[in-house]
Tab-separated table of C-alpha atoms in Angstrom:
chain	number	residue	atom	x	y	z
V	1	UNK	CA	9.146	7.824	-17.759
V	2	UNK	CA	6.284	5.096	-18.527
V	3	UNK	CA	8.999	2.343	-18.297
V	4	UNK	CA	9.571	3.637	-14.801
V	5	UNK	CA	6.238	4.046	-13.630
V	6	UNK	CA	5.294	0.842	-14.855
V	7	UNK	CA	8.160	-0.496	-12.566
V	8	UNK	CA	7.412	0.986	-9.650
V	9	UNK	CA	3.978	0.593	-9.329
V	10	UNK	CA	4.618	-3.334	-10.587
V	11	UNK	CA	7.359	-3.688	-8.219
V	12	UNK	CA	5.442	-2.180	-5.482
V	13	UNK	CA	2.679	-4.589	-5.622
V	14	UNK	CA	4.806	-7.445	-6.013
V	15	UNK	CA	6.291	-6.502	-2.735
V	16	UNK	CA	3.377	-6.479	-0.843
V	17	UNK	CA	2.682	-9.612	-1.924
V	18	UNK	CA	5.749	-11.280	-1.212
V	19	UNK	CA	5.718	-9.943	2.532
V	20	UNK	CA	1.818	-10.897	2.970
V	21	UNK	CA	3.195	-14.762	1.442
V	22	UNK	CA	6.025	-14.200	3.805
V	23	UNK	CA	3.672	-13.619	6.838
V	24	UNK	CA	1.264	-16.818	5.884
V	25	UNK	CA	4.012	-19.017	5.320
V	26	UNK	CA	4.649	-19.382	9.279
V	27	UNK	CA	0.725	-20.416	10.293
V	28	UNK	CA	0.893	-22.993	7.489
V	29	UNK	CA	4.110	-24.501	8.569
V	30	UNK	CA	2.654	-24.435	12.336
V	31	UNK	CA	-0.368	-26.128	10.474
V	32	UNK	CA	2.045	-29.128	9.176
V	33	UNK	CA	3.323	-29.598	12.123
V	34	UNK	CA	0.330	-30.846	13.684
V	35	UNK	CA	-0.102	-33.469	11.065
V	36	UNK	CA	1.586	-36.203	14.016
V	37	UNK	CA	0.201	-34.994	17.077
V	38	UNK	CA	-3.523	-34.120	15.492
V	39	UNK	CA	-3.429	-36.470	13.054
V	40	UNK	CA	-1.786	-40.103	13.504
V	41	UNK	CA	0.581	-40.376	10.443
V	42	UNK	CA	3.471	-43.146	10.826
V	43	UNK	CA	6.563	-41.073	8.319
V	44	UNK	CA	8.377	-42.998	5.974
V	45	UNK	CA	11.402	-40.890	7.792
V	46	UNK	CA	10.324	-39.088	9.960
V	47	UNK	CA	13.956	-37.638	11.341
V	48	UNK	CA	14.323	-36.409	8.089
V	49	UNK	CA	10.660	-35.185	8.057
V	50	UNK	CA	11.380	-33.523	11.446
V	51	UNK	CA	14.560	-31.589	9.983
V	52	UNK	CA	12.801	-30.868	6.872
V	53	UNK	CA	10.562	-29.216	8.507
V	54	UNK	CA	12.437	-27.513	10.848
V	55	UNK	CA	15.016	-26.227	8.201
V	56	UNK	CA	11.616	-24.941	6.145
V	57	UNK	CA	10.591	-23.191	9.557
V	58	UNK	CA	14.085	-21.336	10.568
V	59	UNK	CA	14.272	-20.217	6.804
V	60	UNK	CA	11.048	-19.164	6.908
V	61	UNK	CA	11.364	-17.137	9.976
V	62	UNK	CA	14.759	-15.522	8.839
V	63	UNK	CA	13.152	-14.616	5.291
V	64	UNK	CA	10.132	-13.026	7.127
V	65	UNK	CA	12.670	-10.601	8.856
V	66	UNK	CA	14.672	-9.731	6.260
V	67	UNK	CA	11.750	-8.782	3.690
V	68	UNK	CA	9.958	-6.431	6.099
V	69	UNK	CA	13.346	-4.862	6.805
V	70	UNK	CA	15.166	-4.357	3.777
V	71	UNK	CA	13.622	-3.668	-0.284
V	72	UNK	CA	12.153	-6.275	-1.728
V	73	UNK	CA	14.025	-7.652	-5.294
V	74	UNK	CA	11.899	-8.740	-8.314
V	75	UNK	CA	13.208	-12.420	-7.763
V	76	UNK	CA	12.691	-12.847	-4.294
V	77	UNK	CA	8.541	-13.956	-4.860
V	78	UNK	CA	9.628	-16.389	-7.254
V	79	UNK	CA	12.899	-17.764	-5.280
V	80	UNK	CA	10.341	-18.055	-1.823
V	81	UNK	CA	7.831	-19.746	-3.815
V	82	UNK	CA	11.078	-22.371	-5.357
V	83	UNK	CA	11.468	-23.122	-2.023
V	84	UNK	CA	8.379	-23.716	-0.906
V	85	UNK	CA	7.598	-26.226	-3.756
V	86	UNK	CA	10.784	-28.247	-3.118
V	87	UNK	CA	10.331	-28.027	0.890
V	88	UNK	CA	6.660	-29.421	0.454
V	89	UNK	CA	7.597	-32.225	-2.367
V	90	UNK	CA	10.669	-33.178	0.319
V	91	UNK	CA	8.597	-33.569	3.181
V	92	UNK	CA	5.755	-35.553	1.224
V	93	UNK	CA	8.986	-38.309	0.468
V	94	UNK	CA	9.979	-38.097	3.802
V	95	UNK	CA	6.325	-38.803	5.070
V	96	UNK	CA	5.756	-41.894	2.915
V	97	UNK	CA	3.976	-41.136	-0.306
V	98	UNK	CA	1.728	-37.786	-1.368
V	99	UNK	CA	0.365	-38.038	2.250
V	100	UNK	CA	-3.649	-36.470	1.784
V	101	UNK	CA	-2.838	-34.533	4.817
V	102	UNK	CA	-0.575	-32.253	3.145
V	103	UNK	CA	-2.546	-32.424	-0.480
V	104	UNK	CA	-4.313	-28.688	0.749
V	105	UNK	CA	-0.874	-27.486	0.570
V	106	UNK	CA	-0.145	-27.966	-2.907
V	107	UNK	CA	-3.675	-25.832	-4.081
V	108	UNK	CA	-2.380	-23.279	-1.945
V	109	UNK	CA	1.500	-22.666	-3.415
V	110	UNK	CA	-0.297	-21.445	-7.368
V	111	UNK	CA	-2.279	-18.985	-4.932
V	112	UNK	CA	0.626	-17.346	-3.925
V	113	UNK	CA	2.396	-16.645	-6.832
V	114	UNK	CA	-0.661	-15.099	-8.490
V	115	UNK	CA	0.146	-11.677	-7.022
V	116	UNK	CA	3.477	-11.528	-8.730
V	117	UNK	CA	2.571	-9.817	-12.142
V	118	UNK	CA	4.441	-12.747	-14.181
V	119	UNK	CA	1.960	-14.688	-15.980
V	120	UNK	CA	4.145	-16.773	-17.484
V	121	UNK	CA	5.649	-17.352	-14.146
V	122	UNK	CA	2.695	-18.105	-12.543
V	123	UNK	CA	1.673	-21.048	-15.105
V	124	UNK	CA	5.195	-22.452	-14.909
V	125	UNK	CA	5.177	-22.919	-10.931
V	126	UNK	CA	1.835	-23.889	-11.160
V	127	UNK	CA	1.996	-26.837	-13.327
V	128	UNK	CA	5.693	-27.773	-11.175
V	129	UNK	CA	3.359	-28.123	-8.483
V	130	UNK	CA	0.613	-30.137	-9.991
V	131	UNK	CA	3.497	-32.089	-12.059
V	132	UNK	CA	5.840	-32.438	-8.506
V	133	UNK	CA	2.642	-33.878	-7.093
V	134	UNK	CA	1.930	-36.428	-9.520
V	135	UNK	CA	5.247	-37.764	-9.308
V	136	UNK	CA	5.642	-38.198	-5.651
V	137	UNK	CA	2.642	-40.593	-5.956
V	138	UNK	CA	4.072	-42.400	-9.352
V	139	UNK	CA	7.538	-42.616	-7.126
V	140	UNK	CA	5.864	-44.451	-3.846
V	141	UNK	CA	3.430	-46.254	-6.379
V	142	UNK	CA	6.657	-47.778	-7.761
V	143	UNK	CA	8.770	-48.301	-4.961
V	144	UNK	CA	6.187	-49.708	-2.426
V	145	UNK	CA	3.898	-52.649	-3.726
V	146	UNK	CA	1.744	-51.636	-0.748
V	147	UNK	CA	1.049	-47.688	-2.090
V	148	UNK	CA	-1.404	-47.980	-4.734
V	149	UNK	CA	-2.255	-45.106	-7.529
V	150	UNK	CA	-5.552	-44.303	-7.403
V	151	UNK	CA	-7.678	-42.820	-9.759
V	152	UNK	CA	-8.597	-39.645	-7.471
V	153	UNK	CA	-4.453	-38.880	-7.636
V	154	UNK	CA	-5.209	-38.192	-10.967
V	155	UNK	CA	-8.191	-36.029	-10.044
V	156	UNK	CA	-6.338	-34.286	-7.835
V	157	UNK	CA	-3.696	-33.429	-10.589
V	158	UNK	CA	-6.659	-31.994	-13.051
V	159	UNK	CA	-7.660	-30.015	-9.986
V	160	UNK	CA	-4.153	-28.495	-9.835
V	161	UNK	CA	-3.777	-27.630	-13.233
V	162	UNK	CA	-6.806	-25.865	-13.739
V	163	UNK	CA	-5.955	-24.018	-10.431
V	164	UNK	CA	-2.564	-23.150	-12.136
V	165	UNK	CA	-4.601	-21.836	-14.953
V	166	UNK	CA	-7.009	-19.717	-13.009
V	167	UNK	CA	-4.258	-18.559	-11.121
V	168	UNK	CA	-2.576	-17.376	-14.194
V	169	UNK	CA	-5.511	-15.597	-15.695
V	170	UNK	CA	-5.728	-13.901	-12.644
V	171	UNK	CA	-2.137	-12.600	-13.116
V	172	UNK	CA	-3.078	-11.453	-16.600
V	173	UNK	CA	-5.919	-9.685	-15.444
V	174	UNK	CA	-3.128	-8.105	-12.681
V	175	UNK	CA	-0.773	-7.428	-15.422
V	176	UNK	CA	-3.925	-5.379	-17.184
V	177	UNK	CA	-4.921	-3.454	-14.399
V	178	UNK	CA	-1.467	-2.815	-13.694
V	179	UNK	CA	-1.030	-1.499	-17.330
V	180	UNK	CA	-4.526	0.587	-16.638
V	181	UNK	CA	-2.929	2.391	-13.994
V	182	UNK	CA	0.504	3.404	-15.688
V	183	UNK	CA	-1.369	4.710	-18.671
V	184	UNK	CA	-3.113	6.862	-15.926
V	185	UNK	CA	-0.150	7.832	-14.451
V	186	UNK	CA	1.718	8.827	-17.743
V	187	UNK	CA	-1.713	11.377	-18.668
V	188	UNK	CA	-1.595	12.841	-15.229
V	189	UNK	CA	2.262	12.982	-15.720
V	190	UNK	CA	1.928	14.820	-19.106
V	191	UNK	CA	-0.959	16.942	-17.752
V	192	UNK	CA	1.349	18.178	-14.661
V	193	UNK	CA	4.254	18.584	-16.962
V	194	UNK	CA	2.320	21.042	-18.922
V	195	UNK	CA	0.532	22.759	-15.847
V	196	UNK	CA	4.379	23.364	-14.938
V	197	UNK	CA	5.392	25.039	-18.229
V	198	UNK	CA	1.872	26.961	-18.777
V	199	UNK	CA	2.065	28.147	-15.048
V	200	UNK	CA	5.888	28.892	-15.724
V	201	UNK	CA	5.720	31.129	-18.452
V	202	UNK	CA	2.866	33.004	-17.493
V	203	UNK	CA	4.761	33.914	-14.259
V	204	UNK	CA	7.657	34.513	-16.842
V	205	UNK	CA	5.376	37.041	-18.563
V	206	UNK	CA	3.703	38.578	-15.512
V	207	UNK	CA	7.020	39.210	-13.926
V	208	UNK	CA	8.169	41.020	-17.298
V	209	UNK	CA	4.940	42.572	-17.764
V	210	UNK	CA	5.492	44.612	-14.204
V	211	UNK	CA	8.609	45.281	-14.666
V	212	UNK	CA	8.594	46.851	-18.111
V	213	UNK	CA	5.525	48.192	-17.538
V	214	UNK	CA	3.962	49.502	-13.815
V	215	UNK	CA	7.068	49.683	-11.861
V	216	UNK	CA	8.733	51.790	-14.802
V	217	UNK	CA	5.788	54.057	-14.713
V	218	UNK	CA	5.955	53.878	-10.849
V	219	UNK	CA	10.034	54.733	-10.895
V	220	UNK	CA	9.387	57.417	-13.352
V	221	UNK	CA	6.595	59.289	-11.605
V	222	UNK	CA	8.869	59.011	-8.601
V	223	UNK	CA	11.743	60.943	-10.494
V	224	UNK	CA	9.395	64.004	-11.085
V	225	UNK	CA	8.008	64.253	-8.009
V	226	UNK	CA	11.661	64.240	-6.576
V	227	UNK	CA	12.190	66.902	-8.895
V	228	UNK	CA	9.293	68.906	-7.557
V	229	UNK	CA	10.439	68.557	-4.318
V	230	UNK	CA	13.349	69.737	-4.831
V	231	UNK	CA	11.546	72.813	-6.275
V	232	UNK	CA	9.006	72.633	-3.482
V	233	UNK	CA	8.766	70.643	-0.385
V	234	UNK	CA	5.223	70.788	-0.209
V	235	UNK	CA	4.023	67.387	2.587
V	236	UNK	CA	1.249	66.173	-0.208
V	237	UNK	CA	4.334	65.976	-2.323
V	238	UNK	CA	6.770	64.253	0.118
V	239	UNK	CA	3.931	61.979	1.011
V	240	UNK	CA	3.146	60.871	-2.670
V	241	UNK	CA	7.164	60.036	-3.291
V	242	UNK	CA	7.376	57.915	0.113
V	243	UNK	CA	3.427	56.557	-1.243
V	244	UNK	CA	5.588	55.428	-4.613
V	245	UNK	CA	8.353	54.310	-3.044
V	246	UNK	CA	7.011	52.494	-1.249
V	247	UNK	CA	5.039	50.772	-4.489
V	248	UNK	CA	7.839	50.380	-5.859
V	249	UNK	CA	9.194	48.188	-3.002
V	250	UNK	CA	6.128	45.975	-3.464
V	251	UNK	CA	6.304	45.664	-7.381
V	252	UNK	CA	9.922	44.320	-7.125
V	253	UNK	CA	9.312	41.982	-4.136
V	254	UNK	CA	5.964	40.881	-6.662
V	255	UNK	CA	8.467	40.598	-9.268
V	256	UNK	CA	10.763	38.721	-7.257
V	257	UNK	CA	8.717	36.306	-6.148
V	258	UNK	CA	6.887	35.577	-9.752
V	259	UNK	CA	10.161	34.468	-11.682
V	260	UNK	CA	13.319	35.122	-9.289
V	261	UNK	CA	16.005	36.224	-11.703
V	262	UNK	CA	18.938	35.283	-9.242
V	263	UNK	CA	17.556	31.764	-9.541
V	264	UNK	CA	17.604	31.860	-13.458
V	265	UNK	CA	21.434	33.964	-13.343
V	266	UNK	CA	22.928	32.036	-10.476
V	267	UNK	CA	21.244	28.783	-9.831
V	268	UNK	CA	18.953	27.441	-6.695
V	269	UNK	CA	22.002	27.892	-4.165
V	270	UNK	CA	22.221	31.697	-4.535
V	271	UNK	CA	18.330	31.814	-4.724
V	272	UNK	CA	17.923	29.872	-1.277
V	273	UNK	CA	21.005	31.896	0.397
V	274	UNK	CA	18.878	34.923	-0.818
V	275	UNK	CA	15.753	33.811	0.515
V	276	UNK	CA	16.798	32.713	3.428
V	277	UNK	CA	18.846	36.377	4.562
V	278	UNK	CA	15.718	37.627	3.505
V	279	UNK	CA	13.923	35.844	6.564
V	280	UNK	CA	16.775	36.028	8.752
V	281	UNK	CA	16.294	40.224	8.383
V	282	UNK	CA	12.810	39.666	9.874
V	283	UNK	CA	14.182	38.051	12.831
V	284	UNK	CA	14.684	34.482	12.368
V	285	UNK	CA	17.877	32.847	13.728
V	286	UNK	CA	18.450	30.863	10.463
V	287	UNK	CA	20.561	27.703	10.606
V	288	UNK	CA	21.427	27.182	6.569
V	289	UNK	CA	23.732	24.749	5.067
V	290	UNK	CA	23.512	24.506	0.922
V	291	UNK	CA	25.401	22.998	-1.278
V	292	UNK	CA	26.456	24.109	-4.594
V	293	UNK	CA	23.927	22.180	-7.183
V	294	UNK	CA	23.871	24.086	-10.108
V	295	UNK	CA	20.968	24.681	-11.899
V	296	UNK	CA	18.949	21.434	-12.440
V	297	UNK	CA	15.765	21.258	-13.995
V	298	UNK	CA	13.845	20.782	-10.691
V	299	UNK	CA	14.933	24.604	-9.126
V	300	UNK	CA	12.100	26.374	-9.295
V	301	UNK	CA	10.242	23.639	-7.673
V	302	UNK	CA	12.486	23.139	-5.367
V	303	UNK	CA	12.638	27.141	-4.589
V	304	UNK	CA	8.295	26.908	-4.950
V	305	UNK	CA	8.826	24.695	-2.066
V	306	UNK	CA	11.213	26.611	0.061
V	307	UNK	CA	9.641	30.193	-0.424
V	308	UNK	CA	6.197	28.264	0.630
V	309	UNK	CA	7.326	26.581	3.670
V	310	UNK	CA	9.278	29.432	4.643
V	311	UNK	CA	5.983	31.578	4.582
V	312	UNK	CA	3.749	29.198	6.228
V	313	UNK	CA	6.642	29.437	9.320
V	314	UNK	CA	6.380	33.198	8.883
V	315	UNK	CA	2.444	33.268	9.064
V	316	UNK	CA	1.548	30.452	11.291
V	317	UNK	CA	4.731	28.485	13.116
V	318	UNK	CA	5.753	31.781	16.042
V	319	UNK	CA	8.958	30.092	15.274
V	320	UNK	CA	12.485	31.140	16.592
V	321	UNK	CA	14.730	29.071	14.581
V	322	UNK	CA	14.247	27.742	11.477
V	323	UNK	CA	16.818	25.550	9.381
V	324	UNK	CA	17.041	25.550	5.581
V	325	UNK	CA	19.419	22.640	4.049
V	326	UNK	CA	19.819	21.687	0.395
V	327	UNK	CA	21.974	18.370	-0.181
V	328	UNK	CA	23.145	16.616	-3.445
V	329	UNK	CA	23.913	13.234	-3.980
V	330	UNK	CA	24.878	10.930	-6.387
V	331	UNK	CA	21.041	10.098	-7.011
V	332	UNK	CA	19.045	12.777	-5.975
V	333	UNK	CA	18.247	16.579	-4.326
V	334	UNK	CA	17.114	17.126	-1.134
V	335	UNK	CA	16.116	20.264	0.298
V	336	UNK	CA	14.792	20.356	3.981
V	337	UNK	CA	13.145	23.102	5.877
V	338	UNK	CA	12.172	22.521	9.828
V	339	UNK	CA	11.283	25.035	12.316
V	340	UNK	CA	10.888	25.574	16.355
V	341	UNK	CA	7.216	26.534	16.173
V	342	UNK	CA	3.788	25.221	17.211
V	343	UNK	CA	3.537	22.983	14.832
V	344	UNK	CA	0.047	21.315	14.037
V	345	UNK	CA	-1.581	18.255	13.568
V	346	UNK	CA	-1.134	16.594	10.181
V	347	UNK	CA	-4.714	15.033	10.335
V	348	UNK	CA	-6.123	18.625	9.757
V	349	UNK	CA	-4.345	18.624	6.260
V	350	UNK	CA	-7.351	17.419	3.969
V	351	UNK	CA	-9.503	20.191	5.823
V	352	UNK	CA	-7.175	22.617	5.089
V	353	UNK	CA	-6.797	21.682	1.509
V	354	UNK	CA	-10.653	22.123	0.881
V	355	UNK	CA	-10.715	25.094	2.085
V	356	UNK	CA	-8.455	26.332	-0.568
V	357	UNK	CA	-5.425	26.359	1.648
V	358	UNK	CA	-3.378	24.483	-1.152
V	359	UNK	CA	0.555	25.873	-0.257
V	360	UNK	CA	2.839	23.003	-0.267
V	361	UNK	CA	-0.256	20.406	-1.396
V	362	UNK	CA	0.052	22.041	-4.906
V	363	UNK	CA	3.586	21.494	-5.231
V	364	UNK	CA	2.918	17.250	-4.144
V	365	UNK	CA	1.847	16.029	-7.582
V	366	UNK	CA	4.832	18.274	-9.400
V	367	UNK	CA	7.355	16.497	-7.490
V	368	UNK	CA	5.343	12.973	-7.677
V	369	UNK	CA	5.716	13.768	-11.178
V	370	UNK	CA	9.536	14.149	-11.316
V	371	UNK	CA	9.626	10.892	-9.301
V	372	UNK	CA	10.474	12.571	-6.011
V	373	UNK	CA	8.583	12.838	-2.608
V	374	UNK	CA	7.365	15.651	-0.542
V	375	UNK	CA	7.301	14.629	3.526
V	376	UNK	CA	5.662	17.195	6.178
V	377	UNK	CA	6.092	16.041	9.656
V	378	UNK	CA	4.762	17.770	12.226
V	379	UNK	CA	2.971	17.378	15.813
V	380	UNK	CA	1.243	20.482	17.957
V	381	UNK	CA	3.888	22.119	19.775
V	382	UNK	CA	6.961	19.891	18.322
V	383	UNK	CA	7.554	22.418	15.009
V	384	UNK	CA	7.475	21.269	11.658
V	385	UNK	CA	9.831	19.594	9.221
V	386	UNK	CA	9.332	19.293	4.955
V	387	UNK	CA	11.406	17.087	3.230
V	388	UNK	CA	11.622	17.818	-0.598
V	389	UNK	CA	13.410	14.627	-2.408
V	390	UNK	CA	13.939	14.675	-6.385
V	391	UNK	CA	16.103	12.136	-8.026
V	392	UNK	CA	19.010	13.454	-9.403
V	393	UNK	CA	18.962	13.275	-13.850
């Protein structure tokens, strides 16, 4: 589970870097192509600095699309980056030497791979840049008598690796944060994992507790007083049987709802179907579709859910219809509930949740924990609509 957490929350910031690169990359490309019409530079080639430029453009634009549509792969910071090293080393041979005009570029390519969370990465782009700069000069140097190599080249090149170096450190110190944050993420997920047991057997105990206990006495007290009324059908007496019946009702529905045993004898489908005729008696028209999942390890948070959303409809929604669907795939369990109601507006949520209205909120960080998310959509007067998601084992 710490392997995982550290890759997500690794991969999820190297994503967001590669898309904010991916964004940049455009201005700075609109910034080279100024260098003629700002800047008078007479190109070595400058066809083949036009098309070089233009290819770096069009591939630029097309990568922008595709990595704010689609998931972002753990290569695709370091493949970008590949190609914006050889793009900018092309287009300095095309241009006639290391051109100064473009010599802000190269400082700016170690920058962009700091973000990555690959150290090691990081120093070995870096010091292709610095090294990819040097040579362009040492190539022009020797092919053209008329392109010296001066000493500030070399400057230059000490100013590039000790970028590359900063930039690296600041990876590390990425890397360590990043590492900071997982070890957080494994205590909170031990500390919810035990929450979850704790909370679960006490329910476990409550529920048998009643139920060996109260309701017996409740049951039994009801068999002699339906004994005395058959003896006597005094009204205090018929009162005081319909009083304990009607206890009796409650303790079971208490009992019920603490630790469900058709979820532990039959599984969460048979629990949900339950649940939901249960509602559809009050006068619901329920829409349900479940499929057959078993019993996985996530049911009675997945049935927490249901039984809560389904009682925030039946307190607050003045719903109609509601809909109840439980799905399986081949890598994870979803389980929807979405209603006709009011609705409200989800920007009241944190007010509700300090004022001790915790419902679904308490059940977030239990499926977080699994590795799952919990969605509530809603708007005033457009219902409401929870999406449970766990991965399946």
């Amino acid at each position: 589970m710490a392997g995982r957490d550290r890759d997500r929350v690794v991969e999820r910031y190297a994503t967001e870097a590669v898309r904010v690169t991916a964004l940049l990359r455009l201005p700075l490309i609109a910034l080279i192509a100024l260098l003629g019409p700002v800047v008078r530079i007479e190109h070595w080639m400058p066809t083949v600095f036009r098309l070089v430029l233009l290819g770096y453009a069009v591939a630029a634009a097309v990568w922008l699309v595709v990595v704010l549509r689609r998931q972002v792969r753990p290569w695709a910071g370091w493949a970008s980056t590949g190609v914006d090293i050889a793009a900018l080393l092309a287009l300095c041979l095309a241009s006639g030497g290391a051109t100064s005009s473009l010599l802000p570029v190269f400082f700016l390519l170690p920058v962009a791979v700091a973000f990555q969370y690959r150290p090691a990465l990081t120093a070995c782009l870096g010091t292709c840049t610095a090294v990819g700069y040097l040579l362009v000069w040492i190539f022009y140097a020797v092919r053209d008598d008329l392109v010296d190599l001066p000493g500030v080249v070399f400057l230059y090149f000490g100013f590039l690796l000790w970028l590359t170096a900063a930039t690296t450190a600041l990876s590390f110190v990425l890397v360590r944060r990043s590492g900071t944050v997982i070890a957080l993420l494994d205590v909170r997920r031990q500390l919810v994992a035990e929450s979850m047991g704790a909370e679960e057997r006490e329910r476990r105990r409550l529920a048998e507790h009643l139920h060996d206990g109260p309701l017996q006495n409740v049951l039994a007290a009801r068999m002699d007083l339906e004994e005395a009324i058959e003896r006597d059908r005094d009204p205090a007496l018929v009162a005081a049987e319909a009083a304990l019946r009607e206890t009796a009702t409650q303790l079971r529905s208490t009992v019920t709802t603490l630790h469900p045993q058709v979820l532990e004898q039959l599984g969460l489908t048979a629990a949900l179907r339950e649940l939901a005729e249960g509602y559809g008696r009050r006068g619901y028209e329920m829409r349900v579709r479940l499929a057959e999942v078993g019993r996985p390890e996530c049911q009675s948070l997945l049935y927490r859910v249901a039984r809560e959303a389904l009682g925030n409809i039946d307190k607050h929604a003045h719903a109609h219809r509601v809909e109840l669907q439980l799905a399986r795939t081949a890598t994870a369990i979803t389980l929807e509930v979405a209603d006709d109601g009011v609705g409200f507006d989800p920007g009241e949520l944190p007010a509700r949740v300090a004022e001790g209205h915790i419902g679904l909120a308490s059940q977030f960080l239990r499926i977080e924990n699994l590795g799952g998310t919990l969605e509530l959509t809603s708007a005033p007067g457009e219902g409401t609509r929870v999406l449970a998601t766990i991965p399946s084992p």
